[in-house]
Coordinates of C-alpha atoms in Angstrom, one line a residue:
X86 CA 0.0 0.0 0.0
X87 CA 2.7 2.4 0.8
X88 CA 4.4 1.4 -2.4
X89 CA 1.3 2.4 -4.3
X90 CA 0.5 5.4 -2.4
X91 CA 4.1 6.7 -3.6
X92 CA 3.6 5.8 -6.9
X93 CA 0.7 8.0 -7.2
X94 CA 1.8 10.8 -5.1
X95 CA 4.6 10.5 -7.7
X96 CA 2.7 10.7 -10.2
X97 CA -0.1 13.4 -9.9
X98 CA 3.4 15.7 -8.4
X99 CA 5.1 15.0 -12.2
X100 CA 1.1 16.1 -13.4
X101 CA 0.9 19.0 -11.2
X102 CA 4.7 20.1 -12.6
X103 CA 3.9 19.7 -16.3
X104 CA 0.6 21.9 -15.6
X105 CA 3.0 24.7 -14.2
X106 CA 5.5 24.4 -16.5
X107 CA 2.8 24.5 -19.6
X108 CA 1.4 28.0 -18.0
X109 CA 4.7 29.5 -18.0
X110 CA 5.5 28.7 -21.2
X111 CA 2.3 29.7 -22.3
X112 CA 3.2 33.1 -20.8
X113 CA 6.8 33.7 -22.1
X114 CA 5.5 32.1 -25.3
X115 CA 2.8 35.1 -26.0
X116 CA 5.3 37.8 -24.5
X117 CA 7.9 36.7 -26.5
X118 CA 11.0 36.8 -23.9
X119 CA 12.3 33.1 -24.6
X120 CA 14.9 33.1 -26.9
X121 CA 15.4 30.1 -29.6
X122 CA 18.4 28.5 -29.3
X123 CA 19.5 26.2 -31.9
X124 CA 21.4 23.5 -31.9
X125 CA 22.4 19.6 -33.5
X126 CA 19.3 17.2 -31.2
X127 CA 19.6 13.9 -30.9
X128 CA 15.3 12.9 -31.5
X129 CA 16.0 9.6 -30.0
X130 CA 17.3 10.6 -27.0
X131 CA 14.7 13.3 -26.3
X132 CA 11.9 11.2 -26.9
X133 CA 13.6 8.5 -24.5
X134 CA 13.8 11.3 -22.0
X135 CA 9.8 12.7 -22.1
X136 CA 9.0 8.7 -22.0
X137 CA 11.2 8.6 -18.6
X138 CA 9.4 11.2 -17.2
X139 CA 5.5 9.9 -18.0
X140 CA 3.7 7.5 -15.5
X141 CA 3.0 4.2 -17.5
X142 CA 4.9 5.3 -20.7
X143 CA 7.7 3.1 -20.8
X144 CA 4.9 0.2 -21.5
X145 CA 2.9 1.9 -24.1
X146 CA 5.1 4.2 -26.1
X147 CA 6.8 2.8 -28.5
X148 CA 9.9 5.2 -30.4
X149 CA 10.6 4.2 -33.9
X150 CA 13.4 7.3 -34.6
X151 CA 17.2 5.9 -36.0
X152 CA 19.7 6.3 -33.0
X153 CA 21.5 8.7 -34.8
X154 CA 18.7 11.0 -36.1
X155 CA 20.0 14.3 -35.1
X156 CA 18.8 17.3 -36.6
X157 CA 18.9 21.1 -36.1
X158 CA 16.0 22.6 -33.9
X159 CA 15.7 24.1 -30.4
X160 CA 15.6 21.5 -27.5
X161 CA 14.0 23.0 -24.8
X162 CA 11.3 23.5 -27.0
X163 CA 10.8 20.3 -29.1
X164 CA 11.1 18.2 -25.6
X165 CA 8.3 20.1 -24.6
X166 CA 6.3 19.9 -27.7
X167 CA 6.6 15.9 -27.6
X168 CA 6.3 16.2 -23.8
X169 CA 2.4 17.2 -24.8
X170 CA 1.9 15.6 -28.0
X171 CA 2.8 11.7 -26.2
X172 CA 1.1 13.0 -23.2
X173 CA -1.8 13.7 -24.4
X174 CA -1.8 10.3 -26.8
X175 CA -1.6 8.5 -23.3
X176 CA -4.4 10.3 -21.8
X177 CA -7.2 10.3 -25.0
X178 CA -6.3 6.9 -25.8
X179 CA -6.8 2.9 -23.9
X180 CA -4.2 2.1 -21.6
X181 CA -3.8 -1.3 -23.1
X182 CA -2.7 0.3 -26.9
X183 CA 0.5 1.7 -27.7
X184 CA 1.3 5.6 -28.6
X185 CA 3.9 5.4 -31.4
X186 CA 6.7 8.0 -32.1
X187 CA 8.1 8.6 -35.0
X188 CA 10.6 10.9 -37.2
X189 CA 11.8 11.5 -40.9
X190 CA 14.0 13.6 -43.1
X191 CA 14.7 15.2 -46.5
X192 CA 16.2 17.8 -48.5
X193 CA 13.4 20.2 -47.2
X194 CA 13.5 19.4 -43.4
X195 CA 12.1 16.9 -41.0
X196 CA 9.3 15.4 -39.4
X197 CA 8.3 13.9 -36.0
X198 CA 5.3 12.4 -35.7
X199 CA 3.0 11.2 -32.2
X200 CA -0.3 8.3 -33.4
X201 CA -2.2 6.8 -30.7
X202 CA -5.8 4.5 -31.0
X203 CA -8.1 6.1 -29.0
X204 CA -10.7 8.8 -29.0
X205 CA -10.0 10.5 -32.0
X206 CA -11.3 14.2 -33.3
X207 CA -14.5 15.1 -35.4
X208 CA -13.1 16.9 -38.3
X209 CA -15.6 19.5 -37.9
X210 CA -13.1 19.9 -34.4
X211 CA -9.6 20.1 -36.2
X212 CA -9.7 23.4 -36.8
X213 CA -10.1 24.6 -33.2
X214 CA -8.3 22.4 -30.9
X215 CA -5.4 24.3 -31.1
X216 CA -6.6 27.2 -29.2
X217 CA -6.0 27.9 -25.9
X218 CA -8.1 26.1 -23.4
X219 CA -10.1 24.2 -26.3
X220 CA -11.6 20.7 -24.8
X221 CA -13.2 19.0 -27.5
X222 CA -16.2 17.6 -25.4
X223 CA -15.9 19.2 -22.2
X224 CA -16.6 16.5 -20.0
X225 CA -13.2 15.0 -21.1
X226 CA -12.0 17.9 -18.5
X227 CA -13.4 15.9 -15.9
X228 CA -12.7 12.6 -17.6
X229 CA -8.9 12.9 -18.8
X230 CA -7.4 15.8 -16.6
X231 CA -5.8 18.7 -18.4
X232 CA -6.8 22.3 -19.5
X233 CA -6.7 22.4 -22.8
X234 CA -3.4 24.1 -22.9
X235 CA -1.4 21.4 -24.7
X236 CA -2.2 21.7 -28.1
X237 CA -1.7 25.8 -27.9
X238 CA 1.5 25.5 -26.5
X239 CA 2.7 23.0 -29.0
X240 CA 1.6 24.7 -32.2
X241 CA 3.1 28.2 -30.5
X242 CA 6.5 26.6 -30.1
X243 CA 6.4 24.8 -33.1
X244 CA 5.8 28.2 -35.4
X245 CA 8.4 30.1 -33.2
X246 CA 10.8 27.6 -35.4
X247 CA 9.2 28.5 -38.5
X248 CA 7.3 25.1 -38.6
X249 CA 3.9 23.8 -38.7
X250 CA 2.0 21.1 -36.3
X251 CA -0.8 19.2 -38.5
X252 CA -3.5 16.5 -37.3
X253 CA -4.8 13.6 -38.9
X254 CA -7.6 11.9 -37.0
X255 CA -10.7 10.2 -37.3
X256 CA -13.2 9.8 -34.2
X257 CA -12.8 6.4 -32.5
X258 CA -10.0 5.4 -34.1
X259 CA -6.7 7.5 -33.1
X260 CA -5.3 10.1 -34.2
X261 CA -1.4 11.5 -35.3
X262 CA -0.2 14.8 -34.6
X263 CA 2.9 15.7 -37.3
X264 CA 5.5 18.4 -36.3
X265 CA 7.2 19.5 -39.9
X266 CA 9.9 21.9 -39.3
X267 CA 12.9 23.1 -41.9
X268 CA 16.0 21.4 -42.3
X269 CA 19.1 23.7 -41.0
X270 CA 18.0 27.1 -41.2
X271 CA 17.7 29.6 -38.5
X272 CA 14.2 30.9 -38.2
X273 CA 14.2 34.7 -38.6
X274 CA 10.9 35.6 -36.6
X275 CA 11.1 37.0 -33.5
X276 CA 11.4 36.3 -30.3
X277 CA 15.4 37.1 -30.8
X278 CA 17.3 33.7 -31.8
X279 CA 20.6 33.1 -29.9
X280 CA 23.3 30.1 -30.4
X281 CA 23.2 27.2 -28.0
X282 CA 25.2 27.0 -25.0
X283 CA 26.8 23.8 -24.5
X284 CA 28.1 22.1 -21.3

């Protein structure tokens, strides 16, 4: 019992954490004071890192991305983008089916991809479920957990790198969320972009 009792506590803390750290990037996100720092990612590795950080994930996720799949892009910000994307795959979907994560390249830049089977979106609902505080059915507030802040932050971080997030997604029977960004250039919109740091 104690055993469980931690694991939950553990995992409604890691819950709580992602909530706060969505709002504040929500807030630096629309007053533009983050700059983008880019720099070579290793895809693998992040999505191996949001997985260790999800209750449950390391039995449902699976990550199809080549071990040596780096490409150039902003990390703080694409962790946190496939932070929500699996998270979300995880929450709208059966416990019992895998999310899937994926990534692919060419000449014109690369894509990461998040499919689950589960409840899927109306497409008369595509276009809106990237605004902030969109719930498709709002009962799935109560149901599922969240705020509806995922999406928004995801699609905000992903144009701040002069990409696109797309959905493809039929009710009942899953959906995939596609993050296209270019290959090697340095987006030129603001908020100001900087060089990475390294250790």
């Amino acid at each position: 019992m104690r055993a469980e009792f931690l694991e939950a506590a553990d995992a409604q803390t890691k819950r709580l954490l992602r909530l706060i750290t969505n709002l504040l990037s929500a807030s630096n996100m629309e007053e533009g004071s983050r700059p983008v720092a880019i720099e070579r990612v290793d895809l693998a590795a992040i999505a191996r890192s949001v997985v260790a950080e999800l209750p449950a994930a390391a039995e449902r996720v699976r990550i199809d991305i080549p071990a040596d799949r780096a490409v150039p892009t902003d990390r703080g910000r694409i962790t946190e983008v496939l932070m929500n994307l699996i998270d979300n795959a995880m929450k709208y979907s059966p416990p019992d089916t895998p999310v899937e994560v994926g990534a692919s390249a060419d000449a014109e830049g690369f894509r990461l991809w998040v499919s689950d089977r589960g409840v899927g979106i109306d497409e008369s609902e595509q276009s809106s479920i990237f605004e902030r505080f969109h719930q498709v059915d709002q009962s799935a507030t109560r149901q599922f957990g969240g705020v509806g802040l995922g999406l928004y932050l995801s699609r905000g971080l992903v144009q701040e790198l002069d990409g696109r997030i797309e959905v493809t997604s039929s009710p009942a029977r899953g959906s995939t969320f596609t993050v296209v960004l270019p290959a090697g250039a340095m987006p030129q919109a603001s908020p100001e972009r900087v060089p990475a740091t390294t250790a």
